[in-house]
Amino acid sequence: MRAAVGKAMMELGKGVPNGLKEPGKESLLSSIDLAEAYHDTARGRIKYVFSPRFLLSISQELLWETVQEARRLGCQIQTHASENQEEALAVVERTGMESIRFLDQMQCLGSDVILTHVIHLTAGEFNILKDSDTHVVHCPSSNMKLGSGVAKVPKMLSEGINVALASDGAPCNNNHSMFTELRMAAQMQNLTVGPGALPALQLMYMATRGGASAMGLDHEIGSTETGKKA
């Protein structure tokens, strides 16, 4: 089996249990320890991914230092962004700019960054995202359960943004079935864009090679080709 995993970094946030909060420096140091111990182990099957939960869970200082350390150690960065409108407004209130613009300022965009959800974007944010080679992860069942909104997946794909498919965490979904996500992703777009907005082959690409690309493993896995691993 393969895994690309990282501890959720949370130092701020209303309603976050104290047991899950961690001072920023402590969170970063423990993440570095885990990365140094486990990244690229098991003959490359295990990867460490630095995982600040989302912009309202961490300080600007922690995000900046996390990005620098992740790149120093050759690890990817994964965070949630622009999941719901309330969050998007709160990020503007705290930082003075929209989520994608702020992430760009923090150098937290690029081919080594994975953003989950990415639903509520301005036109300017969309263009920044498109030009950055950042990967997007679509979680349709979670978005429907939480009433977050509908990500513009067909538009992202048409603009060359790599979109992978996922379930989000168990509390946000109730199961981790990728077959359910394939079905929900298609049906959700049919409601907003029209029938056939996400054809079956495109969905399969998102669930396989799109995911491999997001994890930086497209040269090894994700499609059935000579020389690739199982």
XYZ file of N, CA, C and O in Angstrom, residues 99-210:
448
model
N -8.825 34.238 -0.272
C -8.012 33.077 0.111
C -6.889 32.787 -0.877
O -5.725 32.618 -0.478
N -7.200 32.692 -2.159
C -6.187 32.316 -3.145
C -5.127 33.405 -3.271
O -3.935 33.111 -3.410
N -5.535 34.659 -3.185
C -4.555 35.750 -3.228
C -3.622 35.689 -2.020
O -2.416 35.917 -2.137
N -4.189 35.397 -0.855
C -3.370 35.312 0.345
C -2.406 34.128 0.262
O -1.222 34.249 0.608
N -2.898 32.977 -0.197
C -2.027 31.814 -0.357
C -0.900 32.112 -1.342
O 0.248 31.700 -1.143
N -1.220 32.850 -2.383
C -0.208 33.234 -3.366
C 0.855 34.118 -2.711
O 2.058 33.944 -2.931
N 0.422 35.063 -1.883
C 1.354 35.952 -1.191
C 2.253 35.164 -0.243
O 3.427 35.508 -0.049
N 1.701 34.107 0.341
C 2.457 33.257 1.260
C 3.291 32.207 0.532
O 3.883 31.327 1.162
N 3.319 32.282 -0.800
C 4.037 31.315 -1.638
C 3.502 29.904 -1.465
O 4.212 28.904 -1.683
N 2.222 29.817 -1.071
C 1.595 28.512 -0.841
C 0.709 28.107 -2.022
O -0.426 27.681 -1.863
N 1.229 28.300 -3.226
C 0.615 27.789 -4.437
C 1.728 27.181 -5.272
O 2.895 27.526 -5.121
N 1.370 26.259 -6.158
C 2.367 25.658 -7.026
C 2.115 24.180 -7.230
O 1.163 23.607 -6.685
N 2.972 23.553 -8.001
C 2.776 22.146 -8.355
C 2.969 21.204 -7.172
O 2.624 20.022 -7.263
N 3.513 21.708 -6.058
C 3.675 20.894 -4.860
C 2.601 21.193 -3.810
O 2.724 20.763 -2.664
N 1.547 21.896 -4.218
C 0.465 22.269 -3.292
C -0.852 21.647 -3.754
O -1.179 21.669 -4.940
N -1.606 21.117 -2.784
C -2.918 20.524 -3.041
C -3.953 21.300 -2.230
O -3.838 21.391 -1.007
N -4.945 21.871 -2.907
C -6.020 22.608 -2.238
C -7.313 21.807 -2.333
O -7.753 21.460 -3.428
N -7.907 21.543 -1.200
C -9.155 20.779 -1.162
C -10.352 21.718 -1.159
O -10.345 22.740 -0.475
N -11.362 21.386 -1.931
C -12.654 22.071 -2.101
C -12.605 23.171 -3.165
O -13.102 23.001 -4.260
N -12.082 24.326 -2.833
C -11.923 25.437 -3.794
C -13.238 25.705 -4.530
O -13.344 25.530 -5.741
N -14.234 26.166 -3.792
C -15.583 26.372 -4.344
C -15.863 27.845 -4.624
O -16.328 28.200 -5.708
N -15.579 28.708 -3.657
C -15.985 30.108 -3.752
C -14.802 30.989 -4.149
O -14.034 31.447 -3.297
N -14.638 31.201 -5.446
C -13.524 31.975 -5.983
C -14.025 33.184 -6.764
O -15.028 33.098 -7.472
N -13.306 34.282 -6.666
C -13.548 35.404 -7.568
C -12.854 35.101 -8.893
O -12.027 34.186 -8.981
N -13.176 35.891 -9.915
C -12.529 35.697 -11.219
C -11.019 35.877 -11.110
O -10.240 35.135 -11.720
N -10.601 36.851 -10.306
C -9.176 37.079 -10.122
C -8.493 35.907 -9.446
O -7.382 35.508 -9.837
N -9.135 35.348 -8.438
C -8.574 34.183 -7.762
C -8.449 33.001 -8.722
O -7.457 32.268 -8.701
N -9.472 32.826 -9.544
C -9.454 31.711 -10.488
C -8.244 31.816 -11.417
O -7.557 30.831 -11.684
N -7.963 32.999 -11.893
C -6.834 33.199 -12.794
C -5.506 32.935 -12.101
O -4.584 32.359 -12.690
N -5.393 33.353 -10.839
C -4.169 33.080 -10.075
C -3.978 31.579 -9.916
O -2.882 31.041 -10.113
N -5.060 30.890 -9.567
C -5.016 29.437 -9.397
C -4.605 28.754 -10.694
O -3.731 27.876 -10.697
N -5.195 29.181 -11.788
C -4.922 28.579 -13.093
C -3.457 28.727 -13.477
O -2.852 27.803 -14.020
N -2.888 29.866 -13.182
C -1.512 30.148 -13.598
C -0.463 29.545 -12.664
O 0.738 29.614 -12.955
N -0.899 28.960 -11.557
C 0.047 28.517 -10.536
C 0.408 27.040 -10.601
O 1.319 26.591 -9.912
N -0.340 26.242 -11.403
C -0.141 24.782 -11.475
C -0.497 24.084 -10.166
O -0.072 22.943 -9.925
N -1.266 24.744 -9.321
C -1.724 24.134 -8.073
C -2.786 23.079 -8.368
O -3.596 23.228 -9.272
N -2.786 22.007 -7.582
C -3.764 20.932 -7.753
C -4.995 21.193 -6.883
O -4.891 21.725 -5.777
N -6.152 20.781 -7.376
C -7.413 20.930 -6.654
C -7.991 19.543 -6.388
O -7.927 18.659 -7.240
N -8.553 19.360 -5.190
C -9.226 18.108 -4.844
C -10.706 18.395 -4.622
O -11.074 19.234 -3.797
N -11.539 17.692 -5.383
C -12.993 17.862 -5.333
C -13.611 16.792 -4.443
O -13.338 15.605 -4.617
N -14.453 17.213 -3.485
C -15.088 16.291 -2.533
C -16.608 16.482 -2.591
O -17.195 17.137 -1.712
N -17.266 15.940 -3.609
C -18.684 16.257 -3.833
C -19.632 15.858 -2.710
O -20.512 16.633 -2.347
N -19.473 14.656 -2.141
C -20.400 14.228 -1.091
C -20.297 15.122 0.132
O -21.298 15.495 0.747
N -19.087 15.477 0.514
C -18.876 16.384 1.635
C -19.498 17.745 1.355
O -20.170 18.328 2.221
N -19.296 18.255 0.155
C -19.858 19.557 -0.202
C -21.370 19.552 -0.127
O -21.984 20.546 0.292
N -22.002 18.441 -0.513
C -23.464 18.352 -0.441
C -23.946 18.189 0.990
O -24.909 18.829 1.406
N -23.265 17.343 1.769
C -23.676 17.128 3.159
C -23.626 18.434 3.955
O -24.525 18.740 4.735
N -22.560 19.217 3.740
C -22.366 20.450 4.500
C -23.001 21.667 3.839
O -22.960 22.761 4.393
N -23.577 21.476 2.638
C -24.192 22.593 1.934
C -23.182 23.667 1.561
O -23.503 24.859 1.551
N -21.962 23.250 1.230
C -20.879 24.197 0.977
C -21.014 24.925 -0.349
O -20.597 26.071 -0.480
N -21.559 24.243 -1.360
C -21.647 24.822 -2.684
C -21.130 23.846 -3.723
O -20.759 22.715 -3.403
N -21.085 24.289 -4.969
C -20.673 23.429 -6.081
C -19.419 24.006 -6.719
O -19.442 25.108 -7.263
N -18.342 23.267 -6.667
C -17.088 23.708 -7.294
C -17.246 23.704 -8.815
O -17.922 22.837 -9.378
N -16.602 24.641 -9.475
C -16.694 24.758 -10.933
C -15.685 23.812 -11.589
O -14.737 24.235 -12.270
N -15.924 22.524 -11.406
C -14.967 21.522 -11.870
C -14.817 21.504 -13.390
O -13.688 21.500 -13.898
N -15.911 21.497 -14.173
C -15.725 21.508 -15.633
C -14.919 22.709 -16.123
O -14.079 22.575 -17.016
N -15.144 23.875 -15.529
C -14.383 25.073 -15.910
C -12.917 24.919 -15.546
O -12.017 25.272 -16.333
N -12.645 24.383 -14.358
C -11.259 24.169 -13.955
C -10.558 23.238 -14.936
O -9.435 23.506 -15.388
N -11.214 22.134 -15.267
C -10.598 21.170 -16.177
C -10.367 21.780 -17.560
O -9.322 21.559 -18.176
N -11.339 22.555 -18.025
C -11.200 23.165 -19.348
C -10.076 24.196 -19.387
O -9.509 24.471 -20.447
N -9.732 24.767 -18.222
C -8.668 25.760 -18.137
C -7.315 25.128 -17.804
O -6.336 25.832 -17.570
N -7.282 23.796 -17.735
C -6.018 23.108 -17.512
C -5.628 22.904 -16.070
O -4.496 22.513 -15.784
N -6.540 23.145 -15.139
C -6.259 22.895 -13.721
C -6.459 21.409 -13.442
O -7.490 20.837 -13.806
N -5.481 20.777 -12.807
C -5.637 19.363 -12.463
C -6.584 19.221 -11.274
O -6.371 19.845 -10.237
N -7.636 18.426 -11.443
C -8.617 18.202 -10.384
C -8.659 16.719 -10.064
O -8.886 15.887 -10.955
N -8.439 16.383 -8.810
C -8.538 15.008 -8.341
C -9.837 14.837 -7.558
O -10.552 15.806 -7.288
N -10.139 13.615 -7.190
C -11.412 13.295 -6.535
C -11.140 12.667 -5.176
O -10.232 11.843 -5.040
N -11.914 13.082 -4.161
C -11.705 12.535 -2.820
C -12.996 12.592 -2.014
O -14.037 13.048 -2.505
N -12.921 12.121 -0.774
C -14.121 12.006 0.062
C -14.183 13.035 1.174
O -15.240 13.252 1.742
N -13.052 13.676 1.533
C -12.919 14.473 2.752
C -12.995 13.541 3.956
O -13.074 12.322 3.809
N -12.981 14.086 5.145
C -12.979 13.270 6.352
C -14.313 12.601 6.624
O -15.369 13.034 6.147
N -14.282 11.551 7.438
C -15.493 10.784 7.737
C -16.639 11.631 8.309
O -17.791 11.462 7.906
N -16.392 12.571 9.248
C -17.500 13.358 9.786
C -18.189 14.238 8.748
O -19.342 14.627 8.934
N -17.457 14.551 7.666
C -18.018 15.419 6.626
C -18.686 14.626 5.510
O -19.187 15.214 4.550
N -18.681 13.300 5.612
C -19.101 12.489 4.481
C -19.936 11.282 4.880
O -20.932 10.968 4.242
N -19.495 10.567 5.914
C -20.102 9.330 6.413
C -19.601 8.068 5.750
O -19.928 6.969 6.170
N -18.837 8.205 4.659
C -18.156 7.027 4.123
C -16.970 7.479 3.284
O -16.793 8.665 3.030
N -16.159 6.530 2.857
C -14.974 6.849 2.059
C -14.993 6.070 0.751
O -13.959 5.582 0.298
N -16.150 5.949 0.145
C -16.284 5.185 -1.095
C -15.974 6.058 -2.307
O -16.693 7.008 -2.604
N -14.917 5.731 -3.024
C -14.581 6.487 -4.225
C -15.620 6.280 -5.329
O -15.819 7.145 -6.173
N -16.281 5.124 -5.322
C -17.333 4.900 -6.325
C -18.514 5.841 -6.079
O -19.126 6.353 -7.022
N -18.810 6.092 -4.798
C -19.852 7.069 -4.473
C -19.440 8.457 -4.949
O -20.256 9.206 -5.510
N -18.180 8.818 -4.749
C -17.713 10.141 -5.171
C -17.762 10.305 -6.688
O -18.089 11.389 -7.194
N -17.454 9.248 -7.423
C -17.568 9.298 -8.886
C -18.996 9.634 -9.292
O -19.240 10.501 -10.138
N -19.936 8.962 -8.678
C -21.354 9.168 -9.011
C -21.824 10.570 -8.613
O -22.461 11.283 -9.397
N -21.476 10.969 -7.384
C -21.929 12.267 -6.893
C -21.306 13.425 -7.681
O -21.954 14.444 -7.924
N -20.049 13.280 -8.065
C -19.387 14.336 -8.826
C -20.117 14.597 -10.137
O -20.318 15.750 -10.540
N -20.526 13.533 -10.805
C -21.241 13.684 -12.080
C -22.616 14.309 -11.859
O -23.007 15.244 -12.560
N -23.350 13.807 -10.888
C -24.719 14.279 -10.677
C -24.755 15.733 -10.213
O -25.629 16.500 -10.604
N -23.810 16.112 -9.377
C -23.763 17.489 -8.886
C -23.578 18.464 -10.041
O -24.260 19.490 -10.124
N -22.679 18.162 -10.965
C -22.437 19.066 -12.096
C -23.600 19.071 -13.078
O -23.863 20.086 -13.741
N -24.309 17.944 -13.185
C -25.487 17.899 -14.066
C -26.533 18.913 -13.636
O -27.231 19.507 -14.460
N -26.643 19.139 -12.327
C -27.632 20.085 -11.817
C -27.283 21.527 -12.150
O -28.154 22.350 -12.398
N -25.990 21.853 -12.131
C -25.580 23.251 -12.301
C -25.140 23.602 -13.710
O -25.338 24.732 -14.150
N -24.544 22.635 -14.414
C -24.019 22.902 -15.755
C -24.880 22.276 -16.835
O -25.103 22.858 -17.895
N -25.386 21.062 -16.546
C -26.214 20.363 -17.520
C -25.747 18.928 -17.672
O -24.627 18.577 -17.291
N -26.618 18.063 -18.228
C -26.275 16.643 -18.388
C -24.977 16.460 -19.175
O -24.728 17.150 -20.153
N -24.160 15.542 -18.697
C -22.910 15.253 -19.389
C -21.792 16.226 -19.100
O -20.761 16.201 -19.782
N -21.959 17.082 -18.096
C -20.925 18.079 -17.789
C -19.600 17.420 -17.424
O -18.523 17.934 -17.749
N -19.663 16.289 -16.721
C -18.463 15.510 -16.401
C -18.658 14.092 -16.939
O -19.228 13.234 -16.265
N -18.193 13.810 -18.146
C -18.340 12.473 -18.734
C -17.592 11.417 -17.925
O -16.653 11.726 -17.175
N -17.978 10.157 -18.103
C -17.409 9.057 -17.322
C -15.891 8.974 -17.448
O -15.185 8.778 -16.452
N -15.357 9.128 -18.653
C -13.911 9.009 -18.832
C -13.163 10.126 -18.101
O -12.090 9.905 -17.544
N -13.752 11.303 -18.094
C -13.116 12.416 -17.377
C -13.138 12.169 -15.875
O -12.171 12.458 -15.170
N -14.247 11.624 -15.380
C -14.337 11.287 -13.962
C -13.313 10.229 -13.576
O -12.672 10.317 -12.528
N -13.157 9.215 -14.438
C -12.180 8.174 -14.149
C -10.770 8.735 -14.134
O -9.925 8.324 -13.340
N -10.501 9.681 -15.016
C -9.183 10.334 -15.031
C -8.953 11.064 -13.707
O -7.874 10.968 -13.111
N -9.963 11.806 -13.232
C -9.841 12.520 -11.969
C -9.535 11.553 -10.821
O -8.709 11.845 -9.951
N -10.211 10.398 -10.830
C -10.094 9.448 -9.725
C -8.802 8.642 -9.775
O -8.419 8.023 -8.782
N -8.126 8.630 -10.916
C -6.917 7.821 -11.059
C -5.703 8.701 -11.349
O -4.949 9.049 -10.457
N -5.543 9.085 -12.591
C -4.351 9.836 -12.964
C -4.354 11.244 -12.374
O -3.302 11.800 -12.060
N -5.551 11.834 -12.224
C -5.623 13.152 -11.588
C -5.111 13.104 -10.164
O -4.389 13.999 -9.715
